[in-house]
mmCIF file of C-alpha atoms in Angstrom:
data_model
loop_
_atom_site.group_PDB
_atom_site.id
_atom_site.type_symbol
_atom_site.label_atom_id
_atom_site.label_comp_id
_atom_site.label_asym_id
_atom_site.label_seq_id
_atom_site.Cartn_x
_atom_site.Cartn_y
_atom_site.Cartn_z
ATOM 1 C CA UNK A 1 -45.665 -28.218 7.023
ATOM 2 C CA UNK A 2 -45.186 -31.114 5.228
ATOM 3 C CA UNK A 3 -43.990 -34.866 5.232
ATOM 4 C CA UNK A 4 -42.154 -37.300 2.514
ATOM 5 C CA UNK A 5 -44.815 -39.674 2.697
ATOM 6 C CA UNK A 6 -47.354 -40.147 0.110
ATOM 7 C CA UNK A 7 -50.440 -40.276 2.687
ATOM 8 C CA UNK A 8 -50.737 -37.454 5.342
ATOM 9 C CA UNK A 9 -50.340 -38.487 8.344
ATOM 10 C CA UNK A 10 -53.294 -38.519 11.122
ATOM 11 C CA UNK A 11 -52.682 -35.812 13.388
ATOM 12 C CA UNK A 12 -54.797 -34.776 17.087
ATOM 13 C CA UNK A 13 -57.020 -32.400 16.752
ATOM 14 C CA UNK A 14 -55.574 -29.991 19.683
ATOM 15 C CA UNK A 15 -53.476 -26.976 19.224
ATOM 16 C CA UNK A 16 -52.686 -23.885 21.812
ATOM 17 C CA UNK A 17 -53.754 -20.969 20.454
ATOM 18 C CA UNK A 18 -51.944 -18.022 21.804
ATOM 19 C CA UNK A 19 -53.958 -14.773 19.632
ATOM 20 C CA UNK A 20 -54.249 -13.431 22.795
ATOM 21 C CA UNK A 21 -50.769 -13.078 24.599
ATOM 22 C CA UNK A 22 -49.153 -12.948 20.886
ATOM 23 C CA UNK A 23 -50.877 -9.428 20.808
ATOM 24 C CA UNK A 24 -49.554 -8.276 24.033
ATOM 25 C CA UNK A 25 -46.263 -9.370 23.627
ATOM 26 C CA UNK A 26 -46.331 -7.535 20.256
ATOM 27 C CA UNK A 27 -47.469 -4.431 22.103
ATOM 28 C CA UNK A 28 -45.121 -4.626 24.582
ATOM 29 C CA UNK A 29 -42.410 -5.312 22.392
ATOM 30 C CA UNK A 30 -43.074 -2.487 20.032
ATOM 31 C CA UNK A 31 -43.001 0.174 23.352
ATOM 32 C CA UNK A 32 -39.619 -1.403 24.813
ATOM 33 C CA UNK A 33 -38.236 -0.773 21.570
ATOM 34 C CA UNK A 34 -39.588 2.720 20.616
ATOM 35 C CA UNK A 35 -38.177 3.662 24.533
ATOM 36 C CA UNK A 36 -35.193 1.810 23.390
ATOM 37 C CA UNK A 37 -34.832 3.754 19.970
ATOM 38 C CA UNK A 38 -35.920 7.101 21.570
ATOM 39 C CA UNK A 39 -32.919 6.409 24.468
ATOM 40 C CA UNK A 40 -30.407 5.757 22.036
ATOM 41 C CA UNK A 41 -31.264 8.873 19.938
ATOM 42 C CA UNK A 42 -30.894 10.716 22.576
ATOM 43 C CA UNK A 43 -27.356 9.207 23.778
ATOM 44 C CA UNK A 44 -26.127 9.345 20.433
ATOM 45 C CA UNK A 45 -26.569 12.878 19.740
ATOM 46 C CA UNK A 46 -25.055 13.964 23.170
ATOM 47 C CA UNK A 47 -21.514 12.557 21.552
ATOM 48 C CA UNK A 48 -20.845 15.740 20.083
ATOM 49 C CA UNK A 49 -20.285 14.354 16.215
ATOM 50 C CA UNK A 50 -23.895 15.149 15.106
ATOM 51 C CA UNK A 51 -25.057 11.711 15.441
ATOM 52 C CA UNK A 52 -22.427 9.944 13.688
ATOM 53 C CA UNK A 53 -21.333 6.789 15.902
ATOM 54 C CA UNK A 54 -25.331 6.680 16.578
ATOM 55 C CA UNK A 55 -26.094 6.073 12.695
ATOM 56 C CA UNK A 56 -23.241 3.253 12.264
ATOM 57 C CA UNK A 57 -24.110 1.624 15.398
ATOM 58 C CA UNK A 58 -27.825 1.741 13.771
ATOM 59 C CA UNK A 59 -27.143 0.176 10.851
ATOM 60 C CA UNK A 60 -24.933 -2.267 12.447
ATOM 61 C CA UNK A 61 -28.058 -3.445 14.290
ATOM 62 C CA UNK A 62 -30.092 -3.505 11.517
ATOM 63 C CA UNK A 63 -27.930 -5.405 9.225
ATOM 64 C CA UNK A 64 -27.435 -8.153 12.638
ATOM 65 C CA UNK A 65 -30.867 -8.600 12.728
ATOM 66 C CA UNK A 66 -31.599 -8.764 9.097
ATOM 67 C CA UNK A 67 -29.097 -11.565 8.593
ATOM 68 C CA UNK A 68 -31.044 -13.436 11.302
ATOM 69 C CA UNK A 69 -34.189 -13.122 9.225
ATOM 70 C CA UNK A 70 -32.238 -13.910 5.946
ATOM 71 C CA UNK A 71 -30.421 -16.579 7.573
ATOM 72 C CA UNK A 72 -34.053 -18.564 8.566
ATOM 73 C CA UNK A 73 -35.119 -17.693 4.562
ATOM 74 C CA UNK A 74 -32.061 -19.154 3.038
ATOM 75 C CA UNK A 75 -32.680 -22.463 6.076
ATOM 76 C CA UNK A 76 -35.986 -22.715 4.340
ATOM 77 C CA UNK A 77 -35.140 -22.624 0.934
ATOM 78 C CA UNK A 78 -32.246 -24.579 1.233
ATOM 79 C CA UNK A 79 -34.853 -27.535 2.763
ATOM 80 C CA UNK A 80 -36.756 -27.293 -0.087
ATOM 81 C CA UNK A 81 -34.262 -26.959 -2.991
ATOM 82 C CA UNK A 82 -32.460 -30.793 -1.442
ATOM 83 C CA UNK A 83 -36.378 -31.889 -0.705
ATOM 84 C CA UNK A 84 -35.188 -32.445 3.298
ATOM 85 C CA UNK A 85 -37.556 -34.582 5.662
ATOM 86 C CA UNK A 86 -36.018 -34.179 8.867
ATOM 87 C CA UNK A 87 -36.634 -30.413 9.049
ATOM 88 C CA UNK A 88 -40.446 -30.331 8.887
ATOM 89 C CA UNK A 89 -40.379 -30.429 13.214
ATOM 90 C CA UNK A 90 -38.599 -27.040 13.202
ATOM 91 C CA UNK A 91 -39.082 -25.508 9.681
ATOM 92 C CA UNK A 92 -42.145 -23.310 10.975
ATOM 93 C CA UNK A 93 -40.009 -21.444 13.418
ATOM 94 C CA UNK A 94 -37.687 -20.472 10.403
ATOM 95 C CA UNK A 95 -40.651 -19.648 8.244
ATOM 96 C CA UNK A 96 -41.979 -17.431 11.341
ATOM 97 C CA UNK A 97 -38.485 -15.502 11.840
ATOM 98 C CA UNK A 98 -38.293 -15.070 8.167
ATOM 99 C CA UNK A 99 -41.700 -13.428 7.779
ATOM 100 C CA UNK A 100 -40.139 -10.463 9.982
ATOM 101 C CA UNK A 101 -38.353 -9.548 7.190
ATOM 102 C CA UNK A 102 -40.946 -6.807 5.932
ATOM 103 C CA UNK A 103 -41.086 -5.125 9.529
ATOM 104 C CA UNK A 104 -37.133 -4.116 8.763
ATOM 105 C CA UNK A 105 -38.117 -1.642 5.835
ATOM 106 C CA UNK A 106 -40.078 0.775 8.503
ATOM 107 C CA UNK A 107 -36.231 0.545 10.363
ATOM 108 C CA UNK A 108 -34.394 1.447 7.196
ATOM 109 C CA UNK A 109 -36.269 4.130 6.760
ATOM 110 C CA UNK A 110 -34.246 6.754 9.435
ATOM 111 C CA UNK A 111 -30.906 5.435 6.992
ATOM 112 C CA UNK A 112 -32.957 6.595 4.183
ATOM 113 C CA UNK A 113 -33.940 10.078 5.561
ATOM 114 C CA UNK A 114 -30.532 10.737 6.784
ATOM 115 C CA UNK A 115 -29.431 10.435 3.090
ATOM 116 C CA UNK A 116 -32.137 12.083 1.115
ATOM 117 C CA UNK A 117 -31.359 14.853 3.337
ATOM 118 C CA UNK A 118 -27.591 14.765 2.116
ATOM 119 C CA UNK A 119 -26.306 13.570 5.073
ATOM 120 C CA UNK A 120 -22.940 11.762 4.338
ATOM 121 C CA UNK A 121 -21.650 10.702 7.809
ATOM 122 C CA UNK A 122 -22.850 7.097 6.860
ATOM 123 C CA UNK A 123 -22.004 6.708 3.366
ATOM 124 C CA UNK A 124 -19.528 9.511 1.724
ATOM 125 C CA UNK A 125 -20.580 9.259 -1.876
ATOM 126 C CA UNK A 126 -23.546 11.048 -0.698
ATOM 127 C CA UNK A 127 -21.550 13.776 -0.674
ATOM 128 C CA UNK A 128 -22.167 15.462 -4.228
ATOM 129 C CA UNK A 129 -18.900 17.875 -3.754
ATOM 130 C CA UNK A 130 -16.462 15.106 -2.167
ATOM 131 C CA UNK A 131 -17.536 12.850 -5.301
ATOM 132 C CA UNK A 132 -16.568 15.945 -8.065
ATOM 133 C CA UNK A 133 -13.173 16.082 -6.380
ATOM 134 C CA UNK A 134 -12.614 12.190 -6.132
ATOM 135 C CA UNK A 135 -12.566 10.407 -9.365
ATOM 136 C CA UNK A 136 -12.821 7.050 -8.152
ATOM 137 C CA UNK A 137 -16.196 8.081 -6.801
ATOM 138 C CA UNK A 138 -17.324 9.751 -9.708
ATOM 139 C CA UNK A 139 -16.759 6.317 -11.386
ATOM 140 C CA UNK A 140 -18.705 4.569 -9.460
ATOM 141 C CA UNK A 141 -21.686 7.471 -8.947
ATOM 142 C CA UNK A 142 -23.973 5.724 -12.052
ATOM 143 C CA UNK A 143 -23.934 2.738 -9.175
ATOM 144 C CA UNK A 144 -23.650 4.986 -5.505
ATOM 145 C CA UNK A 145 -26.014 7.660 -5.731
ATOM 146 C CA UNK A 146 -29.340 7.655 -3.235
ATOM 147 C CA UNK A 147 -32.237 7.315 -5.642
ATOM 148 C CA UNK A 148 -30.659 4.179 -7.203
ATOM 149 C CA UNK A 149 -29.335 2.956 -3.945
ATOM 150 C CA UNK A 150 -32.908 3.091 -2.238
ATOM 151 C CA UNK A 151 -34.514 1.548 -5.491
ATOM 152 C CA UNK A 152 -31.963 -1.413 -5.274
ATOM 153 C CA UNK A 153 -32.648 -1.530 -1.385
ATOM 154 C CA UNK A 154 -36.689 -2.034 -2.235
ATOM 155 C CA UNK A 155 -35.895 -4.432 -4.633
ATOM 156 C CA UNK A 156 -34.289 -6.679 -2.556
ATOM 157 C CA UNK A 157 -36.778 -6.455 -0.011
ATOM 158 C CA UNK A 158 -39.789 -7.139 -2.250
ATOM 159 C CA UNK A 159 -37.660 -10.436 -3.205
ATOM 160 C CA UNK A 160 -37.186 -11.643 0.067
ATOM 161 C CA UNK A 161 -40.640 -10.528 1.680
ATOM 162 C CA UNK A 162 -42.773 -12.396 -1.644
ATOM 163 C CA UNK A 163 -40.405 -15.404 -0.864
ATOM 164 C CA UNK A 164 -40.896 -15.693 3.302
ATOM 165 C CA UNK A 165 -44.926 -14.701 2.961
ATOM 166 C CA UNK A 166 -45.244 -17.105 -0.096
ATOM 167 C CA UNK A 167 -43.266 -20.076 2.150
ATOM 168 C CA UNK A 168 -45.368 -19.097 5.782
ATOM 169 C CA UNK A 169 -48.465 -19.026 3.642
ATOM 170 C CA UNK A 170 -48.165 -22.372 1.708
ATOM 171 C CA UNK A 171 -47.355 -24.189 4.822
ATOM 172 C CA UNK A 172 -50.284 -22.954 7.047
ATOM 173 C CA UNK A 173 -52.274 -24.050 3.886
ATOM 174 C CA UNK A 174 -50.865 -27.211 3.463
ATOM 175 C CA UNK A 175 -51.163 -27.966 7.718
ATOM 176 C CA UNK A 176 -55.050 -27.074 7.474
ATOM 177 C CA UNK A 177 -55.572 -28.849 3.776
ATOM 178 C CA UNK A 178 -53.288 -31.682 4.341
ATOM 179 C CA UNK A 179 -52.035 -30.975 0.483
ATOM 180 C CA UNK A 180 -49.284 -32.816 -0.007
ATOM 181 C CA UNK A 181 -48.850 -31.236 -3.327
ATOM 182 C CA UNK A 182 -47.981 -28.071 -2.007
ATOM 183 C CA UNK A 183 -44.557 -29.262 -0.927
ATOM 184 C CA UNK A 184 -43.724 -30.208 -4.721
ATOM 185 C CA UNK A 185 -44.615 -26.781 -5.730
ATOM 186 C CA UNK A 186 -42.742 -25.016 -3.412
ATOM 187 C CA UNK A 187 -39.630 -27.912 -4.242
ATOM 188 C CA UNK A 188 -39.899 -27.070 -7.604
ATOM 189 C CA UNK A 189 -40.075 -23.176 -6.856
ATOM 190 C CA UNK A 190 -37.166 -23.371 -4.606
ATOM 191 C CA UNK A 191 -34.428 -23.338 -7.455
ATOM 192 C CA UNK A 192 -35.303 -20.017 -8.827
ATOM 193 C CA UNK A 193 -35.939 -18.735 -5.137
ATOM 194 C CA UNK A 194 -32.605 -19.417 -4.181
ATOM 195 C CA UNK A 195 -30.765 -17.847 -7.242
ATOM 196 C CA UNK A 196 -32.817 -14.590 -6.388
ATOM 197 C CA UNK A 197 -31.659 -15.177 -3.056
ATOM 198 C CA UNK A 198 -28.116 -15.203 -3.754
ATOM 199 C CA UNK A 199 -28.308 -12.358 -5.770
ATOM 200 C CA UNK A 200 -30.151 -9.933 -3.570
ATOM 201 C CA UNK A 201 -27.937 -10.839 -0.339
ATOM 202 C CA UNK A 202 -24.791 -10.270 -2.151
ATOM 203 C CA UNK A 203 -25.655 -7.095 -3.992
ATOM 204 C CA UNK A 204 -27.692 -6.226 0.059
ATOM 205 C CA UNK A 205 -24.129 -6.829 1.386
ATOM 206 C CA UNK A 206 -22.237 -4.562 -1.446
ATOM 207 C CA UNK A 207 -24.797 -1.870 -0.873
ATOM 208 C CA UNK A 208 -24.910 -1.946 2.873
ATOM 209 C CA UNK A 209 -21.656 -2.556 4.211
ATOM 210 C CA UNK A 210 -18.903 -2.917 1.448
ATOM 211 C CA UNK A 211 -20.307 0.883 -0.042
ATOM 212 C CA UNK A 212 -19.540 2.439 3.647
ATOM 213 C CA UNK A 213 -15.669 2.627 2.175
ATOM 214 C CA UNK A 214 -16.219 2.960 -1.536
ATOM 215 C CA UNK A 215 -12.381 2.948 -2.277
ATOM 216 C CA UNK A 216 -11.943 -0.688 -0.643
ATOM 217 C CA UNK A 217 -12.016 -3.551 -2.265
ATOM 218 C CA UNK A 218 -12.572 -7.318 -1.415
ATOM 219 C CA UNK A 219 -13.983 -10.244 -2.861
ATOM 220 C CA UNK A 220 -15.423 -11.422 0.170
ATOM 221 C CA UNK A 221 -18.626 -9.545 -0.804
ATOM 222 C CA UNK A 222 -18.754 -11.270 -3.641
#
């Protein structure tokens, strides 16, 4: 991380490294959460409505925890673009919670399934004979159809993963180089960054939640 002064400044030489327990929290983490997953498969399809409630309350999770990790993006960016000093103590944290963002594509993936397999309990434009008999729906099926909506969905997350690696890996460069220039480039890259970041969130947001009711509209979503 960086400072506003022009010299950097003389830091001790200790640090706590923490390889170690990191990789056994990871490992426990990932088993509480595949027992968590498997547990609320299993709930979910004992409701009788072939797993309905379970995919919304899915993909309400998901979208909670992937405004957390866009949330600690846009904090980063938004440091950057207005050149802010007083968030170099606590930017690292952000730049840690946004690198997470990649690990929510593997999570997306049982949303995907469900709707390559023409399952329309999540999203009803899926449904290729409800969208011939709806013609609202068949105006809007060049947009809401799965191929498109799953390109669109891996566009946004190269966007935001290229921006949170790019920030977490300039700023472990810059604390082991002392580089001050490296905050100016990522200033003057923060601009651009941010305009792709408004972009993908809103058309995220239209995709993900505003396209569950495809006749509603609001401008709330942008």
């Amino acid at each position: 991380m960086s400072e506003h002064s022009m010299q950097a400044p003389a830091l001790a030489k200790e640090g706590l490294n923490m390889d170690a327990l990191a990789g056994q929290l990871l490992r426990l983490g990932t088993v509480v959460g595949v027992l968590g997953l498997t547990a609320a498969a299993f709930l979910g399809m004992q409701r009788g409505d072939g797993g309905a409630q379970l995919l919304h309350s899915y993909l309400l999770a998901l979208v909670y925890f992937l405004s957390l990790g866009l949330g600690a993006l846009f904090f980063v960016t938004l440091q950057y673009l207005t050149r802010a000093g007083w968030s170099v103590v606590v930017r690292r944290i952000a730049e840690v919670l946004a690198s997470s963002l990649p690990l929510l594509v593997v999570l997306f993936v049982p949303v995907l399934v469900s709707m390559l397999r023409g399952s329309s309990q999540l999203y009803i434009w899926v449904d290729k004979a409800l969208v011939a008999q709806d013609e609202l729906l068949r105006g809007k099926q060049a947009y809401l159809n799965v191929p498109f909506f799953a390109a669109r969905l891996g566009v946004y997350f190269v966007i935001w993963t290229m921006m949170s690696r790019h920030y977490l890996k300039q700023s472990v460069r810059q604390d082991q180089s002392g580089d001050l220039t490296i905050t100016a480039r990522l200033q003057s890259l923060s601009a651009p960054g941010m305009a792709l970041f408004a972009l993908s969130t809103t058309f995220a947001a239209i995709d993900l939640l505003m396209s569950l009711h495809p006749h509603w509209y609001s401008t709330i979503f942008g």
